[in-house]
Amino acid sequence: MRRIRVRIDSLVRDPTGRPGIHLSCPTGARPAPGQCALAVLPGQAQPARTALFPTRLDPQGFTADLPEGADWPPGADLDVLTPVGNGFSPPPSARRWLLAAVGVPPGRLLPLIDRGLARGAAVVLCAAARPAGLPAAVEVVLNASEAVAWADFLAADLAPEGVPNLRRQLLGADQPTLQLPRAAQVLVTPPMPCGLGVCGACAVNGRRRWQLACLDGPVFDLHTLDE
């Protein structure tokens, strides 16, 4: 993790239509899918950092959602800690990837698609609508339960409040016999104001212990959180 200045090149729309920003960022400091950059505008009255997760990666930097209420104009420099945390790590042998956005937009999962297709994997996205520009090879389903038995790798993104009922959130209450893949990972995104494991604000309740999203996550082995 490094502390650097990055510039907001432009305001953009991500493939789901959400307002975003494109950041110029050197390759070694660019967050991988599931990792984030923790940003603050220099001189900002509130020093707490905001997590920026890549929704698209490119040779110059990455695109991230514009934080709600942030007044970050193009040309502004951000003070960032990057990359923060553990990202998604699909097993090399996995060939059937299910990317499931549950109760959240799918943008933070989209950078995994190119990686999966480059490995020769079949990719299915669970989302409420098909994002713009999605490769034709990617199938979109409304419910993760439609493809979970097929998948040998599951990458999920859900709101922090969904963790206590993780299986129900993913599969629905009427699917008690469905088994999750052994390789199943979930992105959990509570506020991470410090990014150093000091404040404890990003604590996530696991099966055996509390874990910190900024140090142990924000991508967790789903089986360490599932009830």
mmCIF file with all atom_site columns, C-alpha atoms in Angstrom, residues 32-209:
data_model
loop_
_atom_site.group_PDB
_atom_site.id
_atom_site.type_symbol
_atom_site.label_atom_id
_atom_site.label_alt_id
_atom_site.label_comp_id
_atom_site.label_asym_id
_atom_site.label_entity_id
_atom_site.label_seq_id
_atom_site.pdbx_PDB_ins_code
_atom_site.Cartn_x
_atom_site.Cartn_y
_atom_site.Cartn_z
_atom_site.occupancy
_atom_site.B_iso_or_equiv
_atom_site.pdbx_formal_charge
_atom_site.auth_seq_id
_atom_site.auth_comp_id
_atom_site.auth_asym_id
_atom_site.auth_atom_id
_atom_site.pdbx_PDB_model_num
ATOM 1   C CA . ALA A 1 32  ? -7.224  -4.916  -8.393  1.00 0.00 ? 32  ALA A CA 1
ATOM 2   C CA . PRO A 1 33  ? -10.848 -6.103  -8.562  1.00 0.00 ? 33  PRO A CA 1
ATOM 3   C CA . GLY A 1 34  ? -12.188 -6.130  -5.013  1.00 0.00 ? 34  GLY A CA 1
ATOM 4   C CA . GLN A 1 35  ? -9.414  -3.904  -3.674  1.00 0.00 ? 35  GLN A CA 1
ATOM 5   C CA . CYS A 1 36  ? -9.924  -0.172  -3.218  1.00 0.00 ? 36  CYS A CA 1
ATOM 6   C CA . ALA A 1 37  ? -8.197  3.170   -2.942  1.00 0.00 ? 37  ALA A CA 1
ATOM 7   C CA . LEU A 1 38  ? -9.012  5.200   0.168   1.00 0.00 ? 38  LEU A CA 1
ATOM 8   C CA . ALA A 1 39  ? -9.259  8.836   -0.858  1.00 0.00 ? 39  ALA A CA 1
ATOM 9   C CA . VAL A 1 40  ? -9.598  12.246  0.705   1.00 0.00 ? 40  VAL A CA 1
ATOM 10  C CA . LEU A 1 41  ? -9.566  15.662  -0.952  1.00 0.00 ? 41  LEU A CA 1
ATOM 11  C CA . PRO A 1 42  ? -6.598  17.603  0.477   1.00 0.00 ? 42  PRO A CA 1
ATOM 12  C CA . GLY A 1 43  ? -7.814  20.360  2.768   1.00 0.00 ? 43  GLY A CA 1
ATOM 13  C CA . GLN A 1 44  ? -11.155 18.642  3.304   1.00 0.00 ? 44  GLN A CA 1
ATOM 14  C CA . ALA A 1 45  ? -12.718 19.480  6.669   1.00 0.00 ? 45  ALA A CA 1
ATOM 15  C CA . GLN A 1 46  ? -13.551 15.827  7.412   1.00 0.00 ? 46  GLN A CA 1
ATOM 16  C CA . PRO A 1 47  ? -10.338 13.753  7.217   1.00 0.00 ? 47  PRO A CA 1
ATOM 17  C CA . ALA A 1 48  ? -12.102 10.359  7.021   1.00 0.00 ? 48  ALA A CA 1
ATOM 18  C CA . ARG A 1 49  ? -11.211 8.554   3.807   1.00 0.00 ? 49  ARG A CA 1
ATOM 19  C CA . THR A 1 50  ? -13.707 7.288   1.237   1.00 0.00 ? 50  THR A CA 1
ATOM 20  C CA . ALA A 1 51  ? -13.299 3.893   -0.450  1.00 0.00 ? 51  ALA A CA 1
ATOM 21  C CA . LEU A 1 52  ? -13.074 3.949   -4.254  1.00 0.00 ? 52  LEU A CA 1
ATOM 22  C CA . PHE A 1 53  ? -13.520 0.525   -5.853  1.00 0.00 ? 53  PHE A CA 1
ATOM 23  C CA . PRO A 1 54  ? -12.617 0.090   -9.532  1.00 0.00 ? 54  PRO A CA 1
ATOM 24  C CA . THR A 1 55  ? -15.545 -0.435  -11.866 1.00 0.00 ? 55  THR A CA 1
ATOM 25  C CA . ARG A 1 56  ? -13.264 -0.391  -14.917 1.00 0.00 ? 56  ARG A CA 1
ATOM 26  C CA . LEU A 1 57  ? -9.483  -0.736  -15.264 1.00 0.00 ? 57  LEU A CA 1
ATOM 27  C CA . ASP A 1 58  ? -7.452  0.652   -18.157 1.00 0.00 ? 58  ASP A CA 1
ATOM 28  C CA . PRO A 1 59  ? -3.785  1.376   -18.936 1.00 0.00 ? 59  PRO A CA 1
ATOM 29  C CA . GLN A 1 60  ? -4.028  4.943   -17.600 1.00 0.00 ? 60  GLN A CA 1
ATOM 30  C CA . GLY A 1 61  ? -5.846  4.263   -14.328 1.00 0.00 ? 61  GLY A CA 1
ATOM 31  C CA . PHE A 1 62  ? -9.323  3.253   -13.256 1.00 0.00 ? 62  PHE A CA 1
ATOM 32  C CA . THR A 1 63  ? -12.935 4.352   -13.025 1.00 0.00 ? 63  THR A CA 1
ATOM 33  C CA . ALA A 1 64  ? -14.819 4.384   -9.716  1.00 0.00 ? 64  ALA A CA 1
ATOM 34  C CA . ASP A 1 65  ? -18.244 5.488   -8.549  1.00 0.00 ? 65  ASP A CA 1
ATOM 35  C CA . LEU A 1 66  ? -18.425 9.121   -7.474  1.00 0.00 ? 66  LEU A CA 1
ATOM 36  C CA . PRO A 1 67  ? -19.119 9.054   -3.714  1.00 0.00 ? 67  PRO A CA 1
ATOM 37  C CA . GLU A 1 68  ? -22.513 10.423  -2.781  1.00 0.00 ? 68  GLU A CA 1
ATOM 38  C CA . GLY A 1 69  ? -22.266 14.093  -1.851  1.00 0.00 ? 69  GLY A CA 1
ATOM 39  C CA . ALA A 1 70  ? -18.624 14.407  -2.948  1.00 0.00 ? 70  ALA A CA 1
ATOM 40  C CA . ASP A 1 71  ? -17.735 17.688  -4.661  1.00 0.00 ? 71  ASP A CA 1
ATOM 41  C CA . TRP A 1 72  ? -14.727 16.407  -6.577  1.00 0.00 ? 72  TRP A CA 1
ATOM 42  C CA . PRO A 1 73  ? -14.221 18.353  -9.828  1.00 0.00 ? 73  PRO A CA 1
ATOM 43  C CA . PRO A 1 74  ? -12.154 17.200  -12.807 1.00 0.00 ? 74  PRO A CA 1
ATOM 44  C CA . GLY A 1 75  ? -8.530  18.238  -12.390 1.00 0.00 ? 75  GLY A CA 1
ATOM 45  C CA . ALA A 1 76  ? -8.599  17.882  -8.610  1.00 0.00 ? 76  ALA A CA 1
ATOM 46  C CA . ASP A 1 77  ? -5.898  15.835  -6.909  1.00 0.00 ? 77  ASP A CA 1
ATOM 47  C CA . LEU A 1 78  ? -6.856  13.259  -4.287  1.00 0.00 ? 78  LEU A CA 1
ATOM 48  C CA . ASP A 1 79  ? -4.683  12.020  -1.441  1.00 0.00 ? 79  ASP A CA 1
ATOM 49  C CA . VAL A 1 80  ? -5.083  8.234   -1.567  1.00 0.00 ? 80  VAL A CA 1
ATOM 50  C CA . LEU A 1 81  ? -3.906  5.087   0.151   1.00 0.00 ? 81  LEU A CA 1
ATOM 51  C CA . THR A 1 82  ? -3.759  2.394   -2.511  1.00 0.00 ? 82  THR A CA 1
ATOM 52  C CA . PRO A 1 83  ? -4.179  -0.462  -3.068  1.00 0.00 ? 83  PRO A CA 1
ATOM 53  C CA . VAL A 1 84  ? -6.012  -1.368  0.131   1.00 0.00 ? 84  VAL A CA 1
ATOM 54  C CA . GLY A 1 85  ? -7.018  -4.846  1.273   1.00 0.00 ? 85  GLY A CA 1
ATOM 55  C CA . ASN A 1 86  ? -7.421  -8.211  -0.379  1.00 0.00 ? 86  ASN A CA 1
ATOM 56  C CA . GLY A 1 87  ? -9.126  -8.504  -3.742  1.00 0.00 ? 87  GLY A CA 1
ATOM 57  C CA . PHE A 1 88  ? -10.798 -11.416 -5.490  1.00 0.00 ? 88  PHE A CA 1
ATOM 58  C CA . SER A 1 89  ? -8.568  -14.442 -6.114  1.00 0.00 ? 89  SER A CA 1
ATOM 59  C CA . PRO A 1 90  ? -10.275 -16.963 -8.427  1.00 0.00 ? 90  PRO A CA 1
ATOM 60  C CA . PRO A 1 91  ? -8.624  -20.410 -8.430  1.00 0.00 ? 91  PRO A CA 1
ATOM 61  C CA . PRO A 1 92  ? -6.608  -20.982 -11.622 1.00 0.00 ? 92  PRO A CA 1
ATOM 62  C CA . SER A 1 93  ? -8.636  -24.130 -12.325 1.00 0.00 ? 93  SER A CA 1
ATOM 63  C CA . ALA A 1 94  ? -12.052 -22.401 -12.125 1.00 0.00 ? 94  ALA A CA 1
ATOM 64  C CA . ARG A 1 95  ? -13.840 -22.339 -15.490 1.00 0.00 ? 95  ARG A CA 1
ATOM 65  C CA . ARG A 1 96  ? -17.418 -21.426 -14.513 1.00 0.00 ? 96  ARG A CA 1
ATOM 66  C CA . TRP A 1 97  ? -17.583 -18.033 -12.836 1.00 0.00 ? 97  TRP A CA 1
ATOM 67  C CA . LEU A 1 98  ? -20.716 -16.627 -11.237 1.00 0.00 ? 98  LEU A CA 1
ATOM 68  C CA . LEU A 1 99  ? -20.545 -12.927 -10.353 1.00 0.00 ? 99  LEU A CA 1
ATOM 69  C CA . ALA A 1 100 ? -23.467 -12.026 -8.108  1.00 0.00 ? 100 ALA A CA 1
ATOM 70  C CA . ALA A 1 101 ? -24.467 -8.498  -7.105  1.00 0.00 ? 101 ALA A CA 1
ATOM 71  C CA . VAL A 1 102 ? -27.066 -8.810  -4.348  1.00 0.00 ? 102 VAL A CA 1
ATOM 72  C CA . GLY A 1 103 ? -28.944 -5.644  -3.449  1.00 0.00 ? 103 GLY A CA 1
ATOM 73  C CA . VAL A 1 104 ? -26.175 -3.466  -4.900  1.00 0.00 ? 104 VAL A CA 1
ATOM 74  C CA . PRO A 1 105 ? -25.177 -2.388  -8.431  1.00 0.00 ? 105 PRO A CA 1
ATOM 75  C CA . PRO A 1 106 ? -22.809 -4.839  -10.168 1.00 0.00 ? 106 PRO A CA 1
ATOM 76  C CA . GLY A 1 107 ? -20.136 -2.261  -11.004 1.00 0.00 ? 107 GLY A CA 1
ATOM 77  C CA . ARG A 1 108 ? -17.520 -3.489  -8.523  1.00 0.00 ? 108 ARG A CA 1
ATOM 78  C CA . LEU A 1 109 ? -17.683 -6.982  -10.041 1.00 0.00 ? 109 LEU A CA 1
ATOM 79  C CA . LEU A 1 110 ? -17.317 -5.887  -13.666 1.00 0.00 ? 110 LEU A CA 1
ATOM 80  C CA . PRO A 1 111 ? -13.474 -5.752  -13.703 1.00 0.00 ? 111 PRO A CA 1
ATOM 81  C CA . LEU A 1 112 ? -13.493 -9.509  -13.053 1.00 0.00 ? 112 LEU A CA 1
ATOM 82  C CA . ILE A 1 113 ? -15.173 -10.195 -16.385 1.00 0.00 ? 113 ILE A CA 1
ATOM 83  C CA . ASP A 1 114 ? -12.159 -9.523  -18.610 1.00 0.00 ? 114 ASP A CA 1
ATOM 84  C CA . ARG A 1 115 ? -9.991  -11.609 -16.291 1.00 0.00 ? 115 ARG A CA 1
ATOM 85  C CA . GLY A 1 116 ? -12.384 -14.542 -16.478 1.00 0.00 ? 116 GLY A CA 1
ATOM 86  C CA . LEU A 1 117 ? -12.787 -14.409 -20.247 1.00 0.00 ? 117 LEU A CA 1
ATOM 87  C CA . ALA A 1 118 ? -9.009  -14.134 -20.690 1.00 0.00 ? 118 ALA A CA 1
ATOM 88  C CA . ARG A 1 119 ? -8.646  -17.370 -18.713 1.00 0.00 ? 119 ARG A CA 1
ATOM 89  C CA . GLY A 1 120 ? -11.163 -19.113 -20.925 1.00 0.00 ? 120 GLY A CA 1
ATOM 90  C CA . ALA A 1 121 ? -13.839 -19.214 -18.238 1.00 0.00 ? 121 ALA A CA 1
ATOM 91  C CA . ALA A 1 122 ? -17.562 -18.989 -18.871 1.00 0.00 ? 122 ALA A CA 1
ATOM 92  C CA . VAL A 1 123 ? -18.917 -15.980 -16.974 1.00 0.00 ? 123 VAL A CA 1
ATOM 93  C CA . VAL A 1 124 ? -22.448 -15.423 -15.682 1.00 0.00 ? 124 VAL A CA 1
ATOM 94  C CA . LEU A 1 125 ? -23.448 -12.134 -14.052 1.00 0.00 ? 125 LEU A CA 1
ATOM 95  C CA . CYS A 1 126 ? -26.317 -11.927 -11.579 1.00 0.00 ? 126 CYS A CA 1
ATOM 96  C CA . ALA A 1 127 ? -27.711 -8.396  -11.769 1.00 0.00 ? 127 ALA A CA 1
ATOM 97  C CA . ALA A 1 128 ? -31.015 -6.550  -12.027 1.00 0.00 ? 128 ALA A CA 1
ATOM 98  C CA . ALA A 1 129 ? -30.197 -5.338  -15.560 1.00 0.00 ? 129 ALA A CA 1
ATOM 99  C CA . ARG A 1 130 ? -27.545 -5.904  -18.214 1.00 0.00 ? 130 ARG A CA 1
ATOM 100 C CA . PRO A 1 131 ? -24.786 -3.256  -17.948 1.00 0.00 ? 131 PRO A CA 1
ATOM 101 C CA . ALA A 1 132 ? -23.878 -1.330  -21.084 1.00 0.00 ? 132 ALA A CA 1
ATOM 102 C CA . GLY A 1 133 ? -21.006 -2.703  -23.122 1.00 0.00 ? 133 GLY A CA 1
ATOM 103 C CA . LEU A 1 134 ? -21.044 -6.137  -21.506 1.00 0.00 ? 134 LEU A CA 1
ATOM 104 C CA . PRO A 1 135 ? -19.355 -8.729  -23.749 1.00 0.00 ? 135 PRO A CA 1
ATOM 105 C CA . ALA A 1 136 ? -21.859 -10.886 -25.607 1.00 0.00 ? 136 ALA A CA 1
ATOM 106 C CA . ALA A 1 137 ? -20.271 -14.002 -24.107 1.00 0.00 ? 137 ALA A CA 1
ATOM 107 C CA . VAL A 1 138 ? -21.481 -13.014 -20.626 1.00 0.00 ? 138 VAL A CA 1
ATOM 108 C CA . GLU A 1 139 ? -24.922 -14.291 -19.649 1.00 0.00 ? 139 GLU A CA 1
ATOM 109 C CA . VAL A 1 140 ? -27.019 -12.239 -17.211 1.00 0.00 ? 140 VAL A CA 1
ATOM 110 C CA . VAL A 1 141 ? -29.436 -13.830 -14.727 1.00 0.00 ? 141 VAL A CA 1
ATOM 111 C CA . LEU A 1 142 ? -31.705 -12.216 -12.153 1.00 0.00 ? 142 LEU A CA 1
ATOM 112 C CA . ASN A 1 143 ? -31.121 -14.668 -9.311  1.00 0.00 ? 143 ASN A CA 1
ATOM 113 C CA . ALA A 1 144 ? -27.901 -16.316 -8.183  1.00 0.00 ? 144 ALA A CA 1
ATOM 114 C CA . SER A 1 145 ? -29.832 -19.510 -7.482  1.00 0.00 ? 145 SER A CA 1
ATOM 115 C CA . GLU A 1 146 ? -30.230 -19.956 -11.259 1.00 0.00 ? 146 GLU A CA 1
ATOM 116 C CA . ALA A 1 147 ? -26.499 -20.608 -11.692 1.00 0.00 ? 147 ALA A CA 1
ATOM 117 C CA . VAL A 1 148 ? -24.943 -21.419 -8.313  1.00 0.00 ? 148 VAL A CA 1
ATOM 118 C CA . ALA A 1 149 ? -25.076 -25.199 -8.837  1.00 0.00 ? 149 ALA A CA 1
ATOM 119 C CA . TRP A 1 150 ? -23.276 -24.718 -12.178 1.00 0.00 ? 150 TRP A CA 1
ATOM 120 C CA . ALA A 1 151 ? -20.505 -22.450 -10.860 1.00 0.00 ? 151 ALA A CA 1
ATOM 121 C CA . ASP A 1 152 ? -17.102 -23.558 -9.608  1.00 0.00 ? 152 ASP A CA 1
ATOM 122 C CA . PHE A 1 153 ? -16.241 -19.996 -8.518  1.00 0.00 ? 153 PHE A CA 1
ATOM 123 C CA . LEU A 1 154 ? -18.566 -17.451 -6.940  1.00 0.00 ? 154 LEU A CA 1
ATOM 124 C CA . ALA A 1 155 ? -17.716 -13.774 -6.499  1.00 0.00 ? 155 ALA A CA 1
ATOM 125 C CA . ALA A 1 156 ? -20.428 -11.844 -4.676  1.00 0.00 ? 156 ALA A CA 1
ATOM 126 C CA . ASP A 1 157 ? -20.961 -8.226  -3.702  1.00 0.00 ? 157 ASP A CA 1
ATOM 127 C CA . LEU A 1 158 ? -23.555 -7.322  -1.118  1.00 0.00 ? 158 LEU A CA 1
ATOM 128 C CA . ALA A 1 159 ? -24.297 -4.579  1.378   1.00 0.00 ? 159 ALA A CA 1
ATOM 129 C CA . PRO A 1 160 ? -22.714 -5.021  4.841   1.00 0.00 ? 160 PRO A CA 1
ATOM 130 C CA . GLU A 1 161 ? -26.120 -5.419  6.470   1.00 0.00 ? 161 GLU A CA 1
ATOM 131 C CA . GLY A 1 162 ? -26.657 -8.544  4.379   1.00 0.00 ? 162 GLY A CA 1
ATOM 132 C CA . VAL A 1 163 ? -23.809 -10.476 6.028   1.00 0.00 ? 163 VAL A CA 1
ATOM 133 C CA . PRO A 1 164 ? -25.848 -12.002 8.907   1.00 0.00 ? 164 PRO A CA 1
ATOM 134 C CA . ASN A 1 165 ? -28.214 -13.610 6.355   1.00 0.00 ? 165 ASN A CA 1
ATOM 135 C CA . LEU A 1 166 ? -25.641 -14.245 3.672   1.00 0.00 ? 166 LEU A CA 1
ATOM 136 C CA . ARG A 1 167 ? -26.981 -17.508 2.268   1.00 0.00 ? 167 ARG A CA 1
ATOM 137 C CA . ARG A 1 168 ? -30.566 -16.228 2.188   1.00 0.00 ? 168 ARG A CA 1
ATOM 138 C CA . GLN A 1 169 ? -29.454 -13.009 0.507   1.00 0.00 ? 169 GLN A CA 1
ATOM 139 C CA . LEU A 1 170 ? -27.649 -14.963 -2.211  1.00 0.00 ? 170 LEU A CA 1
ATOM 140 C CA . LEU A 1 171 ? -29.937 -17.906 -2.799  1.00 0.00 ? 171 LEU A CA 1
ATOM 141 C CA . GLY A 1 172 ? -33.329 -16.924 -1.411  1.00 0.00 ? 172 GLY A CA 1
ATOM 142 C CA . ALA A 1 173 ? -35.273 -18.444 1.454   1.00 0.00 ? 173 ALA A CA 1
ATOM 143 C CA . ASP A 1 174 ? -36.775 -21.209 -0.703  1.00 0.00 ? 174 ASP A CA 1
ATOM 144 C CA . GLN A 1 175 ? -33.459 -22.840 -1.730  1.00 0.00 ? 175 GLN A CA 1
ATOM 145 C CA . PRO A 1 176 ? -32.340 -24.714 1.429   1.00 0.00 ? 176 PRO A CA 1
ATOM 146 C CA . THR A 1 177 ? -30.576 -27.550 -0.418  1.00 0.00 ? 177 THR A CA 1
ATOM 147 C CA . LEU A 1 178 ? -28.419 -25.517 -2.810  1.00 0.00 ? 178 LEU A CA 1
ATOM 148 C CA . GLN A 1 179 ? -24.709 -25.718 -2.064  1.00 0.00 ? 179 GLN A CA 1
ATOM 149 C CA . LEU A 1 180 ? -22.338 -22.821 -2.574  1.00 0.00 ? 180 LEU A CA 1
ATOM 150 C CA . PRO A 1 181 ? -19.117 -23.497 -4.517  1.00 0.00 ? 181 PRO A CA 1
ATOM 151 C CA . ARG A 1 182 ? -16.056 -24.292 -2.437  1.00 0.00 ? 182 ARG A CA 1
ATOM 152 C CA . ALA A 1 183 ? -14.359 -21.284 -4.031  1.00 0.00 ? 183 ALA A CA 1
ATOM 153 C CA . ALA A 1 184 ? -16.771 -18.558 -2.934  1.00 0.00 ? 184 ALA A CA 1
ATOM 154 C CA . GLN A 1 185 ? -15.707 -15.020 -2.093  1.00 0.00 ? 185 GLN A CA 1
ATOM 155 C CA . VAL A 1 186 ? -17.704 -11.975 -1.060  1.00 0.00 ? 186 VAL A CA 1
ATOM 156 C CA . LEU A 1 187 ? -16.951 -8.254  -1.167  1.00 0.00 ? 187 LEU A CA 1
ATOM 157 C CA . VAL A 1 188 ? -18.181 -6.462  1.959   1.00 0.00 ? 188 VAL A CA 1
ATOM 158 C CA . THR A 1 189 ? -17.895 -2.679  2.015   1.00 0.00 ? 189 THR A CA 1
ATOM 159 C CA . PRO A 1 190 ? -18.448 -0.994  5.380   1.00 0.00 ? 190 PRO A CA 1
ATOM 160 C CA . PRO A 1 191 ? -16.927 2.480   5.802   1.00 0.00 ? 191 PRO A CA 1
ATOM 161 C CA . MET A 1 192 ? -13.122 2.301   6.061   1.00 0.00 ? 192 MET A CA 1
ATOM 162 C CA . PRO A 1 193 ? -12.203 5.760   7.365   1.00 0.00 ? 193 PRO A CA 1
ATOM 163 C CA . CYS A 1 194 ? -8.572  5.024   8.286   1.00 0.00 ? 194 CYS A CA 1
ATOM 164 C CA . GLY A 1 195 ? -7.560  2.014   6.184   1.00 0.00 ? 195 GLY A CA 1
ATOM 165 C CA . LEU A 1 196 ? -4.962  0.978   8.746   1.00 0.00 ? 196 LEU A CA 1
ATOM 166 C CA . GLY A 1 197 ? -6.944  -1.223  11.119  1.00 0.00 ? 197 GLY A CA 1
ATOM 167 C CA . VAL A 1 198 ? -6.769  1.381   13.870  1.00 0.00 ? 198 VAL A CA 1
ATOM 168 C CA . CYS A 1 199 ? -10.285 2.796   14.173  1.00 0.00 ? 199 CYS A CA 1
ATOM 169 C CA . GLY A 1 200 ? -12.214 -0.492  14.013  1.00 0.00 ? 200 GLY A CA 1
ATOM 170 C CA . ALA A 1 201 ? -15.083 1.105   12.087  1.00 0.00 ? 201 ALA A CA 1
ATOM 171 C CA . CYS A 1 202 ? -14.918 -1.527  9.337   1.00 0.00 ? 202 CYS A CA 1
ATOM 172 C CA . ALA A 1 203 ? -15.364 -4.562  11.610  1.00 0.00 ? 203 ALA A CA 1
ATOM 173 C CA . VAL A 1 204 ? -17.280 -7.464  10.054  1.00 0.00 ? 204 VAL A CA 1
ATOM 174 C CA . ASN A 1 205 ? -18.705 -10.256 12.209  1.00 0.00 ? 205 ASN A CA 1
ATOM 175 C CA . GLY A 1 206 ? -17.424 -13.604 10.943  1.00 0.00 ? 206 GLY A CA 1
ATOM 176 C CA . ARG A 1 207 ? -18.343 -17.108 12.033  1.00 0.00 ? 207 ARG A CA 1
ATOM 177 C CA . ARG A 1 208 ? -15.552 -17.315 14.614  1.00 0.00 ? 208 ARG A CA 1
ATOM 178 C CA . ARG A 1 209 ? -14.263 -13.782 15.103  1.00 0.00 ? 209 ARG A CA 1
#
